PDB file of C-alpha atoms in Angstrom:
ATOM      1  CA  UNK A 883    -106.421-143.157-112.242  1.00  0.00           C
ATOM      2  CA  UNK A 884    -103.676-145.169-113.968  1.00  0.00           C
ATOM      3  CA  UNK A 885    -101.523-144.636-110.882  1.00  0.00           C
ATOM      4  CA  UNK A 886    -103.929-146.751-108.836  1.00  0.00           C
ATOM      5  CA  UNK A 887    -103.701-149.789-111.100  1.00  0.00           C
ATOM      6  CA  UNK A 888    -100.769-150.965-109.005  1.00  0.00           C
ATOM      7  CA  UNK A 889    -101.664-152.951-105.921  1.00  0.00           C
ATOM      8  CA  UNK A 890     -99.347-150.930-103.697  1.00  0.00           C
ATOM      9  CA  UNK A 891    -101.042-147.700-104.653  1.00  0.00           C
ATOM     10  CA  UNK A 892    -104.490-149.179-104.043  1.00  0.00           C
ATOM     11  CA  UNK A 893    -103.434-150.352-100.568  1.00  0.00           C
ATOM     12  CA  UNK A 894    -102.001-146.943 -99.740  1.00  0.00           C
ATOM     13  CA  UNK A 895    -105.233-145.287-100.920  1.00  0.00           C
ATOM     14  CA  UNK A 896    -107.327-147.690 -98.839  1.00  0.00           C
ATOM     15  CA  UNK A 897    -105.189-147.067 -95.760  1.00  0.00           C
ATOM     16  CA  UNK A 898    -105.330-143.318 -96.312  1.00  0.00           C
ATOM     17  CA  UNK A 899    -109.112-143.511 -96.203  1.00  0.00           C
ATOM     18  CA  UNK A 900    -109.612-146.091 -93.453  1.00  0.00           C
ATOM     19  CA  UNK A 901    -107.096-144.852 -90.869  1.00  0.00           C
ATOM     20  CA  UNK A 902    -108.513-141.292 -90.711  1.00  0.00           C
ATOM     21  CA  UNK A 903    -112.071-142.648 -90.575  1.00  0.00           C
ATOM     22  CA  UNK A 904    -111.186-144.846 -87.592  1.00  0.00           C
ATOM     23  CA  UNK A 905    -109.415-141.959 -85.881  1.00  0.00           C
ATOM     24  CA  UNK A 906    -112.361-139.651 -86.566  1.00  0.00           C
ATOM     25  CA  UNK A 907    -114.729-142.177 -85.033  1.00  0.00           C
ATOM     26  CA  UNK A 908    -112.519-142.423 -81.930  1.00  0.00           C
ATOM     27  CA  UNK A 909    -112.254-138.636 -81.663  1.00  0.00           C
ATOM     28  CA  UNK A 910    -116.021-138.330 -81.987  1.00  0.00           C
ATOM     29  CA  UNK A 911    -116.541-140.859 -79.191  1.00  0.00           C
ATOM     30  CA  UNK A 912    -113.966-139.239 -76.893  1.00  0.00           C
ATOM     31  CA  UNK A 913    -115.112-135.662 -77.423  1.00  0.00           C
ATOM     32  CA  UNK A 914    -118.788-136.705 -77.524  1.00  0.00           C
ATOM     33  CA  UNK A 915    -119.307-134.481 -80.495  1.00  0.00           C
ATOM     34  CA  UNK A 916    -122.002-134.901 -83.108  1.00  0.00           C
ATOM     35  CA  UNK A 917    -119.906-136.722 -85.684  1.00  0.00           C
ATOM     36  CA  UNK A 918    -122.712-137.012 -88.235  1.00  0.00           C
ATOM     37  CA  UNK A 919    -123.437-133.283 -88.030  1.00  0.00           C
ATOM     38  CA  UNK A 920    -119.770-132.393 -88.492  1.00  0.00           C
ATOM     39  CA  UNK A 921    -119.410-134.722 -91.467  1.00  0.00           C
ATOM     40  CA  UNK A 922    -122.541-133.289 -93.071  1.00  0.00           C
ATOM     41  CA  UNK A 923    -121.289-129.727 -92.581  1.00  0.00           C
ATOM     42  CA  UNK A 924    -117.893-130.691 -93.942  1.00  0.00           C
ATOM     43  CA  UNK A 925    -119.547-132.290 -96.967  1.00  0.00           C
ATOM     44  CA  UNK A 926    -121.488-129.095 -97.684  1.00  0.00           C
ATOM     45  CA  UNK A 927    -118.335-126.991 -97.476  1.00  0.00           C
ATOM     46  CA  UNK A 928    -116.414-129.404 -99.684  1.00  0.00           C
ATOM     47  CA  UNK A 929    -119.233-129.368-102.235  1.00  0.00           C
ATOM     48  CA  UNK A 930    -119.013-125.582-102.463  1.00  0.00           C
ATOM     49  CA  UNK A 931    -115.229-125.695-102.626  1.00  0.00           C
ATOM     50  CA  UNK A 932    -115.153-128.354-105.355  1.00  0.00           C
ATOM     51  CA  UNK A 933    -117.547-126.449-107.614  1.00  0.00           C
ATOM     52  CA  UNK A 934    -115.700-123.188-107.002  1.00  0.00           C
ATOM     53  CA  UNK A 935    -112.369-124.825-107.803  1.00  0.00           C
ATOM     54  CA  UNK A 936    -113.672-126.407-111.016  1.00  0.00           C
ATOM     55  CA  UNK A 937    -115.002-123.030-112.156  1.00  0.00           C
ATOM     56  CA  UNK A 938    -111.713-121.308-111.273  1.00  0.00           C
ATOM     57  CA  UNK A 939    -109.774-124.023-113.128  1.00  0.00           C
ATOM     58  CA  UNK A 940    -111.818-123.546-116.305  1.00  0.00           C
ATOM     59  CA  UNK A 941    -111.572-119.752-116.172  1.00  0.00           C
ATOM     60  CA  UNK A 942    -107.933-119.646-115.084  1.00  0.00           C
ATOM     61  CA  UNK A 943    -106.583-122.109-117.644  1.00  0.00           C
ATOM     62  CA  UNK A 944    -108.793-120.743-120.414  1.00  0.00           C
ATOM     63  CA  UNK A 945    -107.772-117.128-119.766  1.00  0.00           C
ATOM     64  CA  UNK A 946    -104.087-118.059-119.466  1.00  0.00           C
ATOM     65  CA  UNK A 947    -104.146-119.967-122.763  1.00  0.00           C
ATOM     66  CA  UNK A 948    -105.901-117.063-124.471  1.00  0.00           C
ATOM     67  CA  UNK A 949    -103.529-114.424-123.097  1.00  0.00           C
ATOM     68  CA  UNK A 950    -100.392-116.546-123.391  1.00  0.00           C
ATOM     69  CA  UNK A 951    -100.891-116.969-127.109  1.00  0.00           C
ATOM     70  CA  UNK A 952    -102.222-113.487-127.828  1.00  0.00           C
ATOM     71  CA  UNK A 953    -100.577-110.147-128.498  1.00  0.00           C
ATOM     72  CA  UNK A 954    -102.900-108.658-125.851  1.00  0.00           C
ATOM     73  CA  UNK A 955    -101.249-110.670-123.081  1.00  0.00           C
ATOM     74  CA  UNK A 956     -98.682-108.007-122.172  1.00  0.00           C
ATOM     75  CA  UNK A 957    -101.424-105.374-121.938  1.00  0.00           C
ATOM     76  CA  UNK A 958    -103.831-107.467-119.886  1.00  0.00           C
ATOM     77  CA  UNK A 959    -101.341-108.918-117.383  1.00  0.00           C
ATOM     78  CA  UNK A 960    -100.744-105.699-115.367  1.00  0.00           C
ATOM     79  CA  UNK A 961    -104.502-105.139-115.178  1.00  0.00           C
ATOM     80  CA  UNK A 962    -105.075-108.671-113.915  1.00  0.00           C
ATOM     81  CA  UNK A 963    -102.235-108.247-111.432  1.00  0.00           C
ATOM     82  CA  UNK A 964    -103.987-105.218-109.950  1.00  0.00           C
ATOM     83  CA  UNK A 965    -107.301-107.086-109.840  1.00  0.00           C
ATOM     84  CA  UNK A 966    -105.840-110.021-107.918  1.00  0.00           C
ATOM     85  CA  UNK A 967    -104.627-107.664-105.195  1.00  0.00           C
ATOM     86  CA  UNK A 968    -108.170-106.531-104.402  1.00  0.00           C
ATOM     87  CA  UNK A 969    -109.085-108.162-101.037  1.00  0.00           C
ATOM     88  CA  UNK A 970    -111.496-110.993-101.782  1.00  0.00           C
ATOM     89  CA  UNK A 971    -113.668-110.464 -98.715  1.00  0.00           C
ATOM     90  CA  UNK A 972    -114.200-106.825 -99.675  1.00  0.00           C
ATOM     91  CA  UNK A 973    -116.261-108.153-102.594  1.00  0.00           C
ATOM     92  CA  UNK A 974    -118.663-110.177-100.438  1.00  0.00           C
ATOM     93  CA  UNK A 975    -121.266-107.359-100.206  1.00  0.00           C
ATOM     94  CA  UNK A 976    -121.261-107.095-104.006  1.00  0.00           C
ATOM     95  CA  UNK A 977    -121.800-110.846-104.431  1.00  0.00           C
ATOM     96  CA  UNK A 978    -124.413-110.909-101.660  1.00  0.00           C
ATOM     97  CA  UNK A 979    -126.441-108.141-103.313  1.00  0.00           C
ATOM     98  CA  UNK A 980    -126.158-109.782-106.725  1.00  0.00           C
ATOM     99  CA  UNK A 981    -126.822-113.411-105.768  1.00  0.00           C
ATOM    100  CA  UNK A 982    -127.864-113.518-102.095  1.00  0.00           C
ATOM    101  CA  UNK A 983    -126.353-115.972 -99.639  1.00  0.00           C
ATOM    102  CA  UNK A 984    -126.854-119.009-101.837  1.00  0.00           C
ATOM    103  CA  UNK A 985    -124.631-121.904-102.865  1.00  0.00           C
ATOM    104  CA  UNK A 986    -124.304-120.256-106.277  1.00  0.00           C
ATOM    105  CA  UNK A 987    -122.939-117.121-104.643  1.00  0.00           C
ATOM    106  CA  UNK A 988    -120.470-119.215-102.622  1.00  0.00           C
ATOM    107  CA  UNK A 989    -119.227-120.960-105.764  1.00  0.00           C
ATOM    108  CA  UNK A 990    -118.744-117.648-107.594  1.00  0.00           C
ATOM    109  CA  UNK A 991    -116.956-116.102-104.629  1.00  0.00           C
ATOM    110  CA  UNK A 992    -114.629-119.093-104.172  1.00  0.00           C
ATOM    111  CA  UNK A 993    -113.823-119.087-107.885  1.00  0.00           C
ATOM    112  CA  UNK A 994    -113.081-115.351-107.828  1.00  0.00           C
ATOM    113  CA  UNK A 995    -110.619-115.938-104.978  1.00  0.00           C
ATOM    114  CA  UNK A 996    -108.969-119.118-106.255  1.00  0.00           C
ATOM    115  CA  UNK A 997    -108.625-118.312-109.954  1.00  0.00           C
ATOM    116  CA  UNK A 998    -105.551-116.091-109.656  1.00  0.00           C
ATOM    117  CA  UNK A 999    -102.788-118.594-108.796  1.00  0.00           C
ATOM    118  CA  UNK A1000    -103.969-120.925-111.565  1.00  0.00           C
ATOM    119  CA  UNK A1001    -104.082-118.111-114.115  1.00  0.00           C
ATOM    120  CA  UNK A1002    -100.663-116.663-113.297  1.00  0.00           C
ATOM    121  CA  UNK A1003     -98.874-120.002-112.857  1.00  0.00           C
ATOM    122  CA  UNK A1004    -100.104-121.190-116.256  1.00  0.00           C
ATOM    123  CA  UNK A1005     -99.430-117.827-117.879  1.00  0.00           C
ATOM    124  CA  UNK A1006     -95.846-117.890-116.578  1.00  0.00           C
ATOM    125  CA  UNK A1007     -95.358-121.438-117.881  1.00  0.00           C
ATOM    126  CA  UNK A1008     -96.569-120.441-121.343  1.00  0.00           C
ATOM    127  CA  UNK A1009     -94.365-117.368-121.478  1.00  0.00           C
ATOM    128  CA  UNK A1010     -91.253-119.306-120.473  1.00  0.00           C
ATOM    129  CA  UNK A1011     -91.745-122.103-122.994  1.00  0.00           C
ATOM    130  CA  UNK A1012     -88.637-123.287-124.780  1.00  0.00           C
ATOM    131  CA  UNK A1013     -88.399-122.051-128.336  1.00  0.00           C
ATOM    132  CA  UNK A1014     -87.258-125.419-129.659  1.00  0.00           C
ATOM    133  CA  UNK A1015     -90.337-127.137-128.195  1.00  0.00           C
ATOM    134  CA  UNK A1016     -92.665-124.625-129.819  1.00  0.00           C
ATOM    135  CA  UNK A1017     -90.877-125.017-133.146  1.00  0.00           C
ATOM    136  CA  UNK A1018     -91.013-128.807-132.885  1.00  0.00           C
ATOM    137  CA  UNK A1019     -94.765-128.662-132.183  1.00  0.00           C
ATOM    138  CA  UNK A1020     -95.238-126.495-135.260  1.00  0.00           C
ATOM    139  CA  UNK A1021     -93.173-128.820-137.447  1.00  0.00           C
ATOM    140  CA  UNK A1022     -95.244-131.817-136.354  1.00  0.00           C
ATOM    141  CA  UNK A1023     -98.445-130.036-137.312  1.00  0.00           C
ATOM    142  CA  UNK A1024     -99.696-128.871-133.899  1.00  0.00           C
ATOM    143  CA  UNK A1025    -101.960-126.021-134.959  1.00  0.00           C
ATOM    144  CA  UNK A1026    -105.269-124.670-133.739  1.00  0.00           C
ATOM    145  CA  UNK A1027    -107.094-126.812-131.195  1.00  0.00           C
ATOM    146  CA  UNK A1028    -104.576-129.628-131.696  1.00  0.00           C
ATOM    147  CA  UNK A1029    -101.814-127.295-130.546  1.00  0.00           C
ATOM    148  CA  UNK A1030    -103.769-126.518-127.379  1.00  0.00           C
ATOM    149  CA  UNK A1031    -104.484-130.136-126.447  1.00  0.00           C
ATOM    150  CA  UNK A1032    -101.175-131.688-127.542  1.00  0.00           C
ATOM    151  CA  UNK A1033     -98.704-128.937-126.703  1.00  0.00           C
ATOM    152  CA  UNK A1034     -99.948-126.039-124.579  1.00  0.00           C
ATOM    153  CA  UNK A1035    -101.941-128.033-121.996  1.00  0.00           C
ATOM    154  CA  UNK A1036     -99.182-130.669-121.450  1.00  0.00           C
ATOM    155  CA  UNK A1037     -96.649-127.839-121.252  1.00  0.00           C
ATOM    156  CA  UNK A1038     -98.805-126.144-118.607  1.00  0.00           C
ATOM    157  CA  UNK A1039     -99.623-129.304-116.639  1.00  0.00           C
ATOM    158  CA  UNK A1040     -97.041-128.756-113.829  1.00  0.00           C
ATOM    159  CA  UNK A1041     -98.211-125.149-113.494  1.00  0.00           C
ATOM    160  CA  UNK A1042    -101.860-126.237-113.428  1.00  0.00           C
ATOM    161  CA  UNK A1043    -101.188-128.694-110.592  1.00  0.00           C
ATOM    162  CA  UNK A1044     -99.076-126.240-108.573  1.00  0.00           C
ATOM    163  CA  UNK A1045    -101.548-123.430-109.107  1.00  0.00           C
ATOM    164  CA  UNK A1046    -104.421-125.732-108.158  1.00  0.00           C
ATOM    165  CA  UNK A1047    -102.814-126.631-104.838  1.00  0.00           C
ATOM    166  CA  UNK A1048    -102.477-122.947-103.989  1.00  0.00           C
ATOM    167  CA  UNK A1049    -106.009-122.291-105.263  1.00  0.00           C
ATOM    168  CA  UNK A1050    -107.496-125.028-103.078  1.00  0.00           C
ATOM    169  CA  UNK A1051    -105.840-123.584 -99.966  1.00  0.00           C
ATOM    170  CA  UNK A1052    -107.250-120.153-100.832  1.00  0.00           C
ATOM    171  CA  UNK A1053    -110.607-121.798-101.522  1.00  0.00           C
ATOM    172  CA  UNK A1054    -110.751-123.373 -98.059  1.00  0.00           C
ATOM    173  CA  UNK A1055    -110.079-119.985 -96.498  1.00  0.00           C
ATOM    174  CA  UNK A1056    -112.758-118.404 -98.679  1.00  0.00           C
ATOM    175  CA  UNK A1057    -115.484-120.975 -98.017  1.00  0.00           C
ATOM    176  CA  UNK A1058    -114.922-121.105 -94.254  1.00  0.00           C
ATOM    177  CA  UNK A1059    -114.804-117.327 -93.960  1.00  0.00           C
ATOM    178  CA  UNK A1060    -117.907-116.952 -96.102  1.00  0.00           C
ATOM    179  CA  UNK A1061    -119.853-119.494 -94.030  1.00  0.00           C
ATOM    180  CA  UNK A1062    -118.908-117.748 -90.812  1.00  0.00           C
ATOM    181  CA  UNK A1063    -120.131-114.415 -92.136  1.00  0.00           C
ATOM    182  CA  UNK A1064    -123.517-115.294 -93.566  1.00  0.00           C
ATOM    183  CA  UNK A1065    -124.431-118.971 -93.926  1.00  0.00           C
ATOM    184  CA  UNK A1066    -126.449-121.316 -91.730  1.00  0.00           C
ATOM    185  CA  UNK A1067    -124.596-124.509 -92.652  1.00  0.00           C
ATOM    186  CA  UNK A1068    -121.077-125.685 -93.468  1.00  0.00           C
ATOM    187  CA  UNK A1069    -118.005-126.423 -91.404  1.00  0.00           C
ATOM    188  CA  UNK A1070    -117.288-122.700 -90.996  1.00  0.00           C
ATOM    189  CA  UNK A1071    -120.472-122.076 -89.040  1.00  0.00           C
ATOM    190  CA  UNK A1072    -119.842-125.207 -86.936  1.00  0.00           C
ATOM    191  CA  UNK A1073    -116.406-123.913 -85.930  1.00  0.00           C
ATOM    192  CA  UNK A1074    -117.709-120.399 -85.316  1.00  0.00           C
ATOM    193  CA  UNK A1075    -120.602-121.545 -83.120  1.00  0.00           C
ATOM    194  CA  UNK A1076    -118.299-123.856 -81.162  1.00  0.00           C
ATOM    195  CA  UNK A1077    -115.907-120.974 -80.576  1.00  0.00           C
ATOM    196  CA  UNK A1078    -118.652-118.562 -79.461  1.00  0.00           C
ATOM    197  CA  UNK A1079    -120.191-121.121 -77.102  1.00  0.00           C
ATOM    198  CA  UNK A1080    -116.772-122.200 -75.787  1.00  0.00           C
ATOM    199  CA  UNK A1081    -117.532-125.781 -76.814  1.00  0.00           C
ATOM    200  CA  UNK A1082    -113.898-126.866 -77.006  1.00  0.00           C
ATOM    201  CA  UNK A1083    -114.763-130.507 -77.743  1.00  0.00           C
ATOM    202  CA  UNK A1084    -116.815-129.596 -80.794  1.00  0.00           C
ATOM    203  CA  UNK A1085    -114.199-127.099 -81.932  1.00  0.00           C
ATOM    204  CA  UNK A1086    -111.423-129.694 -81.620  1.00  0.00           C
ATOM    205  CA  UNK A1087    -113.457-132.317 -83.445  1.00  0.00           C
ATOM    206  CA  UNK A1088    -114.398-129.912 -86.251  1.00  0.00           C
ATOM    207  CA  UNK A1089    -110.812-128.772 -86.821  1.00  0.00           C
ATOM    208  CA  UNK A1090    -109.551-132.363 -86.699  1.00  0.00           C
ATOM    209  CA  UNK A1091    -112.141-133.563 -89.210  1.00  0.00           C
ATOM    210  CA  UNK A1092    -111.224-130.684 -91.522  1.00  0.00           C
ATOM    211  CA  UNK A1093    -107.507-131.433 -91.290  1.00  0.00           C
ATOM    212  CA  UNK A1094    -108.100-135.103 -92.014  1.00  0.00           C
ATOM    213  CA  UNK A1095    -110.102-134.218 -95.129  1.00  0.00           C
ATOM    214  CA  UNK A1096    -107.311-131.937 -96.334  1.00  0.00           C
ATOM    215  CA  UNK A1097    -104.796-134.723 -95.663  1.00  0.00           C
ATOM    216  CA  UNK A1098    -106.838-137.302 -97.594  1.00  0.00           C
ATOM    217  CA  UNK A1099    -107.227-135.000-100.607  1.00  0.00           C
ATOM    218  CA  UNK A1100    -103.527-134.151-100.609  1.00  0.00           C
ATOM    219  CA  UNK A1101    -102.499-137.799-100.338  1.00  0.00           C
ATOM    220  CA  UNK A1102    -104.907-139.243-102.895  1.00  0.00           C
ATOM    221  CA  UNK A1103    -105.074-136.411-105.430  1.00  0.00           C
ATOM    222  CA  UNK A1104    -102.323-133.821-105.275  1.00  0.00           C
ATOM    223  CA  UNK A1105     -99.350-136.003-104.352  1.00  0.00           C
ATOM    224  CA  UNK A1106     -99.877-138.412-107.301  1.00  0.00           C
ATOM    225  CA  UNK A1107    -100.406-135.451-109.638  1.00  0.00           C
ATOM    226  CA  UNK A1108     -97.230-133.766-108.359  1.00  0.00           C
ATOM    227  CA  UNK A1109     -95.298-136.950-109.045  1.00  0.00           C
ATOM    228  CA  UNK A1110     -96.737-137.004-112.552  1.00  0.00           C
ATOM    229  CA  UNK A1111     -95.627-133.420-113.262  1.00  0.00           C
ATOM    230  CA  UNK A1112     -92.012-134.563-113.482  1.00  0.00           C
ATOM    231  CA  UNK A1113     -92.858-136.359-116.738  1.00  0.00           C
ATOM    232  CA  UNK A1114     -94.134-133.139-118.300  1.00  0.00           C
ATOM    233  CA  UNK A1115     -91.392-130.999-116.770  1.00  0.00           C
ATOM    234  CA  UNK A1116     -88.725-133.122-118.453  1.00  0.00           C
TER     235      UNK A1116
END
């Protein structure tokens, strides 16, 4: 949030929000699509994605920190590597039987798909840490929880951001695919129904709204965080 204290950044953020909203309104008028319905569906999908990403972030970073600082890391990494290669959508029947087609199931499924890039990016960053930095942290008394918060997490920050960007892209694929398969709401079902009914206007509007949302998130969240990673990388 400190990045947006500058007036220029606030203006860019405002423009990033207003311009797409105006364009979306124009597209909705031209295509005569149900803009409110699309926005509601997109909000539902984003809600599922956000919760799934937060869960994957907690699990991925936590597991990477535990394995990166443990003697069991070398043993567990090959096992995790095999697990990440299991096709995510092959697990949908298992999740459906366990939790039903609920929002909770969607969150768990998204997290199970998106956790891997975060885990392995952070794990790689921890394993390639510079010896002198680790020794300096020890000399200055960074032990226990203090070592995690003041050394390991800052060291992993670029990897967390990069892994999160990949995880979010996987999460979008997961949530849309999941909604198409078995849900009654969300942007995935909107796009699927438009495709089956050959409603090209609705399909175009839905895809455009989705792309604008991805653009807004990238511009307001990930781009500033990527710029901030240079501080930690140095």
